[in-house]
Short mmCIF file of C-alpha atoms and ligand atoms in Angstrom, two decimals:
data_model
loop_
_atom_site.label_atom_id
_atom_site.label_comp_id
_atom_site.label_asym_id
_atom_site.label_seq_id
_atom_site.Cartn_x
_atom_site.Cartn_y
_atom_site.Cartn_z
CA MET A 5 122.62 150.14 156.33
CA LYS A 6 123.74 147.47 154.04
CA ILE A 7 122.88 144.17 154.30
CA HIS A 8 123.97 140.70 152.74
CA GLU A 9 122.62 139.32 149.66
CA TYR A 10 121.17 136.31 151.45
CA GLN A 11 119.41 138.67 153.54
CA GLY A 12 117.66 140.83 150.83
CA LYS A 13 116.73 137.81 149.05
CA GLU A 14 114.62 136.67 151.94
CA LEU A 15 112.76 140.00 152.18
CA LEU A 16 112.86 139.91 148.38
CA ARG A 17 110.78 136.60 148.77
CA LYS A 18 108.25 137.93 151.51
CA PHE A 19 107.47 140.59 148.85
CA GLN A 20 106.80 137.66 145.99
CA VAL A 21 109.87 138.75 144.20
CA PRO A 22 111.11 135.51 142.75
CA VAL A 23 114.80 134.46 143.74
CA PRO A 24 116.91 131.31 143.34
CA GLU A 25 116.25 128.52 145.90
CA GLY A 26 118.85 128.61 148.66
CA ASP A 27 119.46 129.37 152.04
CA VAL A 28 122.84 130.66 153.87
CA ALA A 29 125.46 128.58 155.79
CA GLY A 30 128.10 129.53 158.11
CA THR A 31 130.41 126.04 157.95
CA ILE A 32 131.05 123.60 155.22
CA LYS A 33 128.95 121.19 156.79
CA GLU A 34 125.82 123.37 156.87
CA ALA A 35 126.62 124.18 153.14
CA ARG A 36 126.53 120.78 152.54
CA GLN A 37 123.60 120.25 154.41
CA VAL A 38 121.82 123.12 152.37
CA ALA A 39 122.78 121.66 149.05
CA GLU A 40 121.25 118.21 150.19
CA GLU A 41 117.98 119.79 151.12
CA LEU A 42 117.95 121.79 147.45
CA GLY A 43 118.07 118.23 145.88
CA GLU A 44 119.44 117.98 142.53
CA GLY A 45 122.43 120.11 141.57
CA PRO A 46 124.30 122.04 140.33
CA PHE A 47 124.76 124.48 142.80
CA VAL A 48 126.48 127.84 143.47
CA VAL A 49 128.20 128.97 146.51
CA LYS A 50 128.30 132.35 147.19
CA ALA A 51 130.78 134.52 149.71
CA GLN A 52 128.41 136.84 151.89
CA ILE A 53 130.23 140.21 151.89
CA HIS A 54 129.08 143.39 151.79
CA ALA A 55 130.31 144.08 148.37
CA GLY A 56 130.06 143.22 144.92
CA GLY A 57 132.44 142.04 142.19
CA ARG A 58 132.50 138.92 144.07
CA GLY A 59 132.52 136.52 140.88
CA LYS A 60 135.87 138.07 139.49
CA GLY A 61 137.49 137.63 142.94
CA GLY A 62 136.90 133.95 143.28
CA GLY A 63 133.88 134.43 145.74
CA ILE A 64 131.68 132.66 143.49
CA LYS A 65 131.83 129.07 142.49
CA THR A 66 129.74 126.28 140.98
CA ALA A 67 129.53 122.75 142.38
CA ALA A 68 128.00 119.55 140.97
CA THR A 69 127.26 117.79 143.94
CA PRO A 70 126.57 118.35 147.84
CA GLU A 71 130.24 117.06 148.21
CA GLU A 72 131.62 119.35 145.82
CA VAL A 73 129.63 122.25 147.53
CA GLU A 74 131.26 121.15 150.85
CA GLN A 75 134.91 121.51 148.88
CA VAL A 76 134.17 124.90 147.47
CA ALA A 77 132.72 126.64 150.75
CA GLY A 78 135.96 125.29 152.38
CA GLN A 79 137.76 127.35 149.77
CA ILE A 80 135.70 130.68 150.15
CA LEU A 81 134.82 130.33 153.88
CA GLU A 82 137.33 132.28 155.81
CA MET A 83 139.04 133.23 152.55
CA THR A 84 139.83 137.30 152.37
CA LEU A 85 137.93 138.19 149.14
CA VAL A 86 139.20 140.96 147.48
CA THR A 87 136.85 142.58 144.45
CA PRO A 88 136.94 145.65 142.87
CA GLN A 89 134.64 147.18 145.69
CA THR A 90 136.47 146.03 149.20
CA GLY A 91 139.74 147.82 148.48
CA PRO A 92 143.31 146.12 148.81
CA GLU A 93 142.55 144.89 152.10
CA GLY A 94 139.42 142.69 151.15
CA ARG A 95 136.87 141.31 153.47
CA LEU A 96 136.93 138.07 155.01
CA VAL A 97 134.02 136.05 154.52
CA ASN A 98 131.99 134.34 157.55
CA ARG A 99 129.01 132.55 155.47
CA VAL A 100 128.41 131.51 152.22
CA LEU A 101 124.75 131.33 150.36
CA VAL A 102 124.04 128.32 148.56
CA GLU A 103 121.62 128.22 146.26
CA LYS A 104 120.44 126.14 142.91
CA ALA A 105 122.15 127.41 139.98
CA GLN A 106 120.48 128.64 136.76
CA GLU A 107 120.91 128.23 133.20
CA ILE A 108 120.64 132.04 132.21
CA ALA A 109 119.86 133.41 128.63
CA ARG A 110 119.97 136.58 129.65
CA GLU A 111 120.91 139.22 131.89
CA LEU A 112 119.17 142.09 132.63
CA TYR A 113 119.76 145.31 135.12
CA LEU A 114 117.04 146.81 137.26
CA GLY A 115 117.56 149.10 140.20
CA ILE A 116 115.47 151.47 142.48
CA VAL A 117 117.11 154.65 144.12
CA VAL A 118 115.61 158.02 145.30
CA ASP A 119 116.26 160.44 142.69
CA ARG A 120 117.35 163.74 144.54
CA SER A 121 116.54 166.53 142.13
CA LEU A 122 113.31 165.02 141.28
CA GLY A 123 112.34 164.21 144.78
CA ARG A 124 110.99 160.86 143.60
CA PRO A 125 112.26 157.12 143.61
CA VAL A 126 113.32 156.35 139.97
CA ILE A 127 113.36 152.91 138.53
CA MET A 128 115.93 152.49 136.24
CA MET A 129 116.30 149.23 133.50
CA SER A 130 118.83 148.57 131.71
CA ALA A 131 119.79 145.37 129.00
CA ALA A 132 123.31 145.83 130.19
CA GLY A 133 122.82 142.99 133.11
CA GLY A 134 126.02 141.94 135.06
CA MET A 135 127.99 145.28 134.55
CA GLU A 136 127.72 148.26 137.08
CA ILE A 137 125.13 150.45 136.21
CA GLU A 138 127.64 153.47 136.53
CA GLU A 139 129.94 151.82 133.73
CA VAL A 140 126.74 151.71 131.70
CA ALA A 141 125.58 155.32 132.33
CA ALA A 142 129.13 156.61 131.35
CA ARG A 143 129.55 154.26 128.09
CA SER A 144 126.21 154.03 126.84
CA PRO A 145 123.53 155.95 128.79
CA GLU A 146 120.83 155.34 125.93
CA LEU A 147 120.77 151.63 127.07
CA ILE A 148 119.06 152.71 130.58
CA ILE A 149 115.70 153.03 130.63
CA LYS A 150 114.00 155.29 133.22
CA GLU A 151 110.70 156.00 135.03
CA ALA A 152 110.26 158.44 137.87
CA VAL A 153 107.45 157.31 140.08
CA ASP A 154 104.84 159.87 141.74
CA PRO A 155 104.85 158.17 145.64
CA VAL A 156 101.03 159.44 145.80
CA THR A 157 99.96 156.76 142.88
CA GLY A 158 103.17 154.49 143.18
CA CYS A 159 104.52 152.48 140.08
CA LEU A 160 101.80 152.28 137.33
CA PRO A 161 101.08 149.43 135.38
CA TYR A 162 102.17 151.64 132.07
CA GLN A 163 105.56 152.57 133.54
CA ALA A 164 106.50 148.87 134.51
CA ARG A 165 105.38 147.99 130.80
CA ASN A 166 107.75 150.78 129.69
CA LEU A 167 110.58 149.54 131.36
CA ALA A 168 109.59 145.93 130.20
CA PHE A 169 109.39 146.46 126.60
CA GLY A 170 112.41 149.38 126.88
CA VAL A 171 115.01 146.55 127.16
CA GLY A 172 113.11 144.25 124.49
CA LEU A 173 111.75 141.58 126.99
CA ASP A 174 109.95 138.70 124.99
CA PRO A 175 106.09 139.76 125.01
CA HIS A 176 105.02 136.60 126.80
CA LEU A 177 107.62 137.87 129.51
CA ILE A 178 105.92 141.11 130.04
CA ARG A 179 103.57 140.06 132.55
CA ALA A 180 105.94 138.53 134.84
CA ALA A 181 108.46 141.47 134.60
CA THR A 182 105.67 144.37 135.34
CA SER A 183 104.64 141.98 138.12
CA PHE A 184 108.36 141.59 139.12
CA ILE A 185 108.70 145.52 139.18
CA GLU A 186 105.93 146.79 141.07
CA ASN A 187 106.73 143.78 143.62
CA LEU A 188 110.00 145.34 143.68
CA TYR A 189 108.93 148.87 144.28
CA LYS A 190 106.56 147.83 146.83
CA MET A 191 109.25 146.64 148.70
CA PHE A 192 111.27 149.74 148.50
CA VAL A 193 108.94 151.77 149.72
CA ALA A 194 107.48 149.58 152.43
CA LEU A 195 110.85 149.03 153.90
CA ASP A 196 112.26 152.55 153.49
CA CYS A 197 115.14 151.09 151.26
CA SER A 198 117.54 153.60 149.82
CA LEU A 199 119.03 151.38 147.20
CA ALA A 200 117.37 148.24 145.68
CA GLU A 201 119.35 146.70 142.85
CA ILE A 202 118.76 143.06 140.93
CA ASN A 203 122.20 142.94 139.25
CA PRO A 204 121.70 140.80 137.26
CA LEU A 205 118.10 139.89 136.96
CA VAL A 206 118.03 137.04 134.73
CA VAL A 207 116.16 135.34 132.12
CA THR A 208 116.59 131.36 132.52
CA ARG A 209 116.60 129.19 129.87
CA ASP A 210 113.14 127.79 130.67
CA GLY A 211 111.55 131.53 130.64
CA ALA A 212 111.40 132.28 134.38
CA LEU A 213 113.04 136.04 135.59
CA LEU A 214 114.76 135.52 138.54
CA ALA A 215 116.36 138.02 141.08
CA LEU A 216 120.03 136.54 141.09
CA ASP A 217 121.63 139.32 143.00
CA ALA A 218 120.38 141.56 145.64
CA LYS A 219 121.93 144.66 147.04
CA ILE A 220 119.25 146.36 149.50
CA ASN A 221 120.37 149.29 151.12
CA LEU A 222 118.09 150.44 154.15
CA ASP A 223 117.88 153.88 155.16
CA ASP A 224 119.35 154.55 158.53
CA ASN A 225 117.11 157.32 159.37
CA ALA A 226 113.75 155.27 158.85
CA LEU A 227 115.26 152.08 161.30
CA PHE A 228 113.64 152.85 164.30
CA ARG A 229 110.07 152.10 162.51
CA HIS A 230 111.52 149.17 161.26
CA HIS A 231 113.37 146.99 164.56
CA ASP A 232 113.16 143.70 162.84
CA LEU A 233 115.53 145.06 159.98
CA ALA A 234 117.55 146.52 162.09
CA ALA A 235 118.86 143.17 163.38
CA LEU A 236 119.98 142.56 160.07
CA GLU A 237 123.21 144.48 160.64
CA ASP A 238 126.33 142.64 160.88
CA PRO A 239 128.95 143.88 162.84
CA ALA A 240 131.61 142.18 161.04
CA GLU A 241 131.21 144.45 158.26
CA MET A 242 131.47 147.33 160.17
CA ASP A 243 134.61 149.42 161.31
CA PRO A 244 134.80 148.59 164.95
CA LEU A 245 135.59 151.94 165.98
CA GLU A 246 132.56 153.40 163.86
CA HIS A 247 130.32 150.28 165.57
CA GLU A 248 131.73 151.29 169.01
CA ALA A 249 130.69 154.87 168.23
CA ARG A 250 127.50 154.07 166.82
CA LYS A 251 126.62 152.43 170.11
CA HIS A 252 127.10 155.68 172.35
CA HIS A 253 125.08 157.49 169.60
CA LEU A 254 128.33 159.27 168.31
CA ASN A 255 128.76 160.62 165.09
CA TYR A 256 132.14 158.99 164.20
CA ILE A 257 133.24 158.66 160.41
CA ARG A 258 136.83 156.50 160.50
CA LEU A 259 139.33 158.38 157.68
CA SER A 260 142.74 157.43 156.79
CA GLY A 261 144.46 160.26 157.87
CA ASN A 262 146.29 160.93 161.44
CA VAL A 263 144.76 164.22 163.08
CA GLY A 264 142.16 162.75 165.52
CA ALA A 265 139.39 165.45 165.37
CA MET A 266 137.02 165.81 168.49
CA VAL A 267 134.61 168.64 167.22
CA ASN A 268 130.88 169.45 168.37
CA GLY A 269 128.32 170.00 165.45
CA ALA A 270 128.66 168.78 161.82
CA GLY A 271 129.27 172.04 159.85
CA LEU A 272 132.28 172.68 162.56
CA ALA A 273 133.47 169.09 162.04
CA MET A 274 133.59 169.48 158.31
CA ALA A 275 135.16 173.39 158.61
CA THR A 276 137.67 171.70 160.98
CA MET A 277 138.43 169.05 158.50
CA ASP A 278 139.20 171.40 155.78
CA LEU A 279 141.21 173.48 158.05
CA ILE A 280 143.26 170.52 158.78
CA LYS A 281 143.60 169.82 154.98
CA ALA A 282 144.34 173.44 154.49
CA ALA A 283 147.41 173.05 156.88
CA GLY A 284 148.81 170.00 155.19
CA ALA A 285 147.54 167.37 157.45
CA GLU A 286 144.87 164.58 156.96
CA PRO A 287 142.06 164.29 159.50
CA ALA A 288 141.89 160.71 160.73
CA ASN A 289 138.43 161.06 161.48
CA PHE A 290 134.87 162.79 161.52
CA LEU A 291 133.10 163.21 165.14
CA ASP A 292 130.33 165.06 165.57
CA VAL A 293 129.54 164.68 169.34
CA GLY A 294 126.35 166.81 169.30
CA GLY A 295 124.94 170.13 170.64
CA GLY A 296 123.94 168.84 173.43
CA ALA A 297 126.17 165.81 174.34
CA SER A 298 126.72 164.95 177.87
CA GLN A 299 130.47 164.31 179.86
CA GLU A 300 130.03 160.44 179.17
CA MET A 301 129.26 160.93 175.14
CA VAL A 302 132.61 163.28 175.17
CA ALA A 303 134.72 161.05 177.15
CA ASN A 304 133.56 157.89 174.63
CA GLY A 305 134.50 160.42 171.42
CA PHE A 306 138.03 160.96 172.98
CA ARG A 307 138.55 157.30 173.94
CA ILE A 308 137.61 156.24 170.64
CA ILE A 309 139.67 158.67 168.54
CA LEU A 310 142.73 157.89 170.91
CA ALA A 311 142.10 153.93 169.81
CA ASP A 312 142.75 154.70 166.71
CA PRO A 313 146.31 153.50 165.87
CA ASN A 314 146.53 155.82 163.18
CA VAL A 315 146.32 158.84 165.13
CA LYS A 316 149.54 161.24 166.12
CA GLY A 317 147.42 164.15 167.23
CA VAL A 318 144.51 165.16 168.41
CA LEU A 319 142.78 168.47 167.89
CA ILE A 320 139.55 169.41 169.88
CA ASN A 321 137.38 172.36 168.52
CA ILE A 322 134.56 173.39 170.39
CA PHE A 323 131.99 176.02 170.37
CA GLY A 324 130.31 175.55 173.46
CA GLY A 325 126.62 176.59 172.68
CA ILE A 326 124.39 173.89 174.25
CA LEU A 327 127.08 171.74 174.84
CA ARG A 328 128.92 173.63 177.49
CA CYS A 329 132.63 173.98 177.61
CA ASP A 330 132.89 172.85 181.29
CA VAL A 331 131.00 169.75 180.52
CA LEU A 332 133.31 168.87 177.77
CA ALA A 333 136.25 169.76 179.91
CA ASN A 334 134.81 167.05 182.23
CA GLY A 335 134.31 164.58 179.32
CA VAL A 336 137.93 164.81 178.29
CA VAL A 337 139.10 164.40 181.83
CA GLU A 338 137.09 161.33 182.51
CA ALA A 339 138.29 159.97 179.06
CA VAL A 340 142.16 160.43 180.39
CA LYS A 341 141.40 158.66 183.48
CA GLN A 342 140.98 155.59 181.75
CA VAL A 343 143.52 155.73 178.68
CA ASP A 344 146.80 156.82 178.52
CA VAL A 345 147.25 159.61 176.35
CA LYS A 346 150.50 159.23 174.07
CA VAL A 347 149.67 162.16 171.37
CA PRO A 348 149.69 165.75 171.75
CA ILE A 349 146.72 167.40 172.26
CA ILE A 350 145.34 170.55 170.50
CA ILE A 351 142.74 172.36 172.12
CA ARG A 352 140.57 175.59 170.93
CA LEU A 353 137.63 176.09 173.18
CA GLU A 354 135.29 179.32 173.16
CA GLY A 355 131.66 179.78 173.97
CA THR A 356 129.49 179.03 177.19
CA ASN A 357 131.56 178.59 180.42
CA VAL A 358 134.87 178.58 178.65
CA GLU A 359 136.63 180.01 181.36
CA GLN A 360 135.82 177.15 183.61
CA GLY A 361 136.24 174.62 181.14
CA ARG A 362 139.99 175.91 180.63
CA GLU A 363 140.26 175.57 184.20
CA ILE A 364 139.18 171.89 184.49
CA LEU A 365 141.64 171.11 181.73
CA GLN A 366 144.42 173.35 183.50
CA HIS A 367 144.01 171.18 186.65
CA SER A 368 143.31 167.51 184.79
CA GLY A 369 146.96 166.52 184.41
CA LEU A 370 146.79 166.32 180.81
CA LYS A 371 149.44 167.98 178.86
CA PHE A 372 147.98 169.94 175.83
CA THR A 373 148.42 173.04 173.68
CA VAL A 374 145.69 175.86 173.09
CA ALA A 375 145.16 177.40 170.27
CA ALA A 376 144.13 180.90 169.76
CA ASP A 377 141.74 179.96 166.88
CA MET A 378 140.48 177.93 164.42
CA LEU A 379 143.03 178.27 161.89
CA ASP A 380 145.77 178.35 164.63
CA ALA A 381 144.78 175.34 166.10
CA ALA A 382 144.60 173.30 162.55
CA GLN A 383 148.87 175.02 161.91
CA LYS A 384 149.60 173.69 165.39
CA VAL A 385 148.52 170.04 165.28
CA ALA A 386 149.53 169.48 161.52
CA ALA A 387 153.18 171.19 162.59
CA LEU A 388 152.67 168.12 165.44
CA VAL A 389 151.90 165.17 163.30
CA GLN A 390 154.51 166.08 160.52
P1 ADP B 9 128.79 139.94 142.06
O1 ADP B 9 127.87 141.28 141.71
O2 ADP B 9 129.25 140.21 143.53
O3 ADP B 9 129.75 139.84 140.91
P2 ADP B 9 126.42 138.18 141.70
O4 ADP B 9 125.48 137.58 142.53
O5 ADP B 9 125.88 139.48 140.50
O6 ADP B 9 127.49 138.94 142.32
O7 ADP B 9 127.11 137.10 140.28
C1 ADP B 9 128.01 137.43 139.49
C2 ADP B 9 127.63 136.46 138.35
O8 ADP B 9 127.62 135.01 138.82
C3 ADP B 9 126.20 136.36 137.93
O9 ADP B 9 126.24 137.39 136.81
C4 ADP B 9 125.89 135.07 137.10
O10 ADP B 9 126.59 134.79 136.12
C5 ADP B 9 126.59 134.52 138.48
N1 ADP B 9 125.74 133.54 139.18
C6 ADP B 9 125.58 134.09 140.57
N2 ADP B 9 124.19 133.39 141.09
C7 ADP B 9 124.19 132.48 139.99
C8 ADP B 9 123.70 131.17 139.90
N3 ADP B 9 122.53 131.28 141.12
N4 ADP B 9 123.28 130.60 138.90
C9 ADP B 9 124.21 130.63 138.06
N5 ADP B 9 124.91 132.21 138.10
C10 ADP B 9 124.86 132.79 138.92
MG1 MG B 10 125.88 141.58 140.90
#
């Protein structure tokens, strides 16, 4: 799960990682009020969207006075911000972060991720702050200093020192840098983060270290033990159909093609998507209704697939094991009662209670084509959506 910069900075504060003073605002009046409370300018007004590269897209602006903050916030709020990370459609800005502008002497990079091949969190630091780390890794990998952390011991003082000296920090900043790194690591572990990236981490003109940006991703699979963090989710940043699917505990990911696919089991769903592509069409979604899906979940899944206007045909590919074919069929019938099906449906059904399932579908009034096997199903649906 992604969260906004302002939310990430609030979490950093709790773990004693220094961030600039500031607060979030949803309206221009609130933005001005935040600036007034911060005291003397200059200020920076930052668009809050789940994408980086905001500076280049006009989503970060400076302002000298609270009046100017109000003006600038008026330009940023409700703009559709396009950055290299948003795609051409951009993102609507609903909130801004107003904070004190810092005088920057140096910009560094600090990030923590889980390295799956090492099976450990890895802390990375680089003197090339402000640049995408992927770009630094491709162009000048020698600029990235890495420390893999043993989760049993946590980040050891010598590792934090290696990182701080490695990026050439002045000796008088080493102590501040090591506690910055150690506290960020503590947060990474305590909150079950999958990414904690501070880019840039700055040295200010008066010699302080500050997290100027914060990109914190949380591990979805650990959210059950952080109810307070789950509340940080911003539905406005999510695809509305994905958001709807999540409410019904469905694994649904929207894609750009036009063949809707309703499948049980992630492996079968992947194989189905491969076959759709091999047949010359593009999947409109990944949907795994799950092994033990109820009739209601099937109905919701079908409804969500059909709600995508790009969908020109639907392939239902079910291998009935724990999810019986009659339950699937009843779910489809349930969904068909609620929505008007205007696109062709191809069904490949096998497994437990397949005869019953077919019979239910036959009497449902739903028009559909039965496929002999998976390949046939993919070819039939591909031919129909061309
Ligand atoms: P993004 O990664 O989306 O472009 P950042 O938060 O990294 O956004 O900000 C981009 C740049 O804007 C920074 O590298 C920095 O130069 C400037 N900036 C951001 N926040 C401040 C601030 N509080 N004071 C001064 N400059 C800032
Ligand atoms: Mg940044």
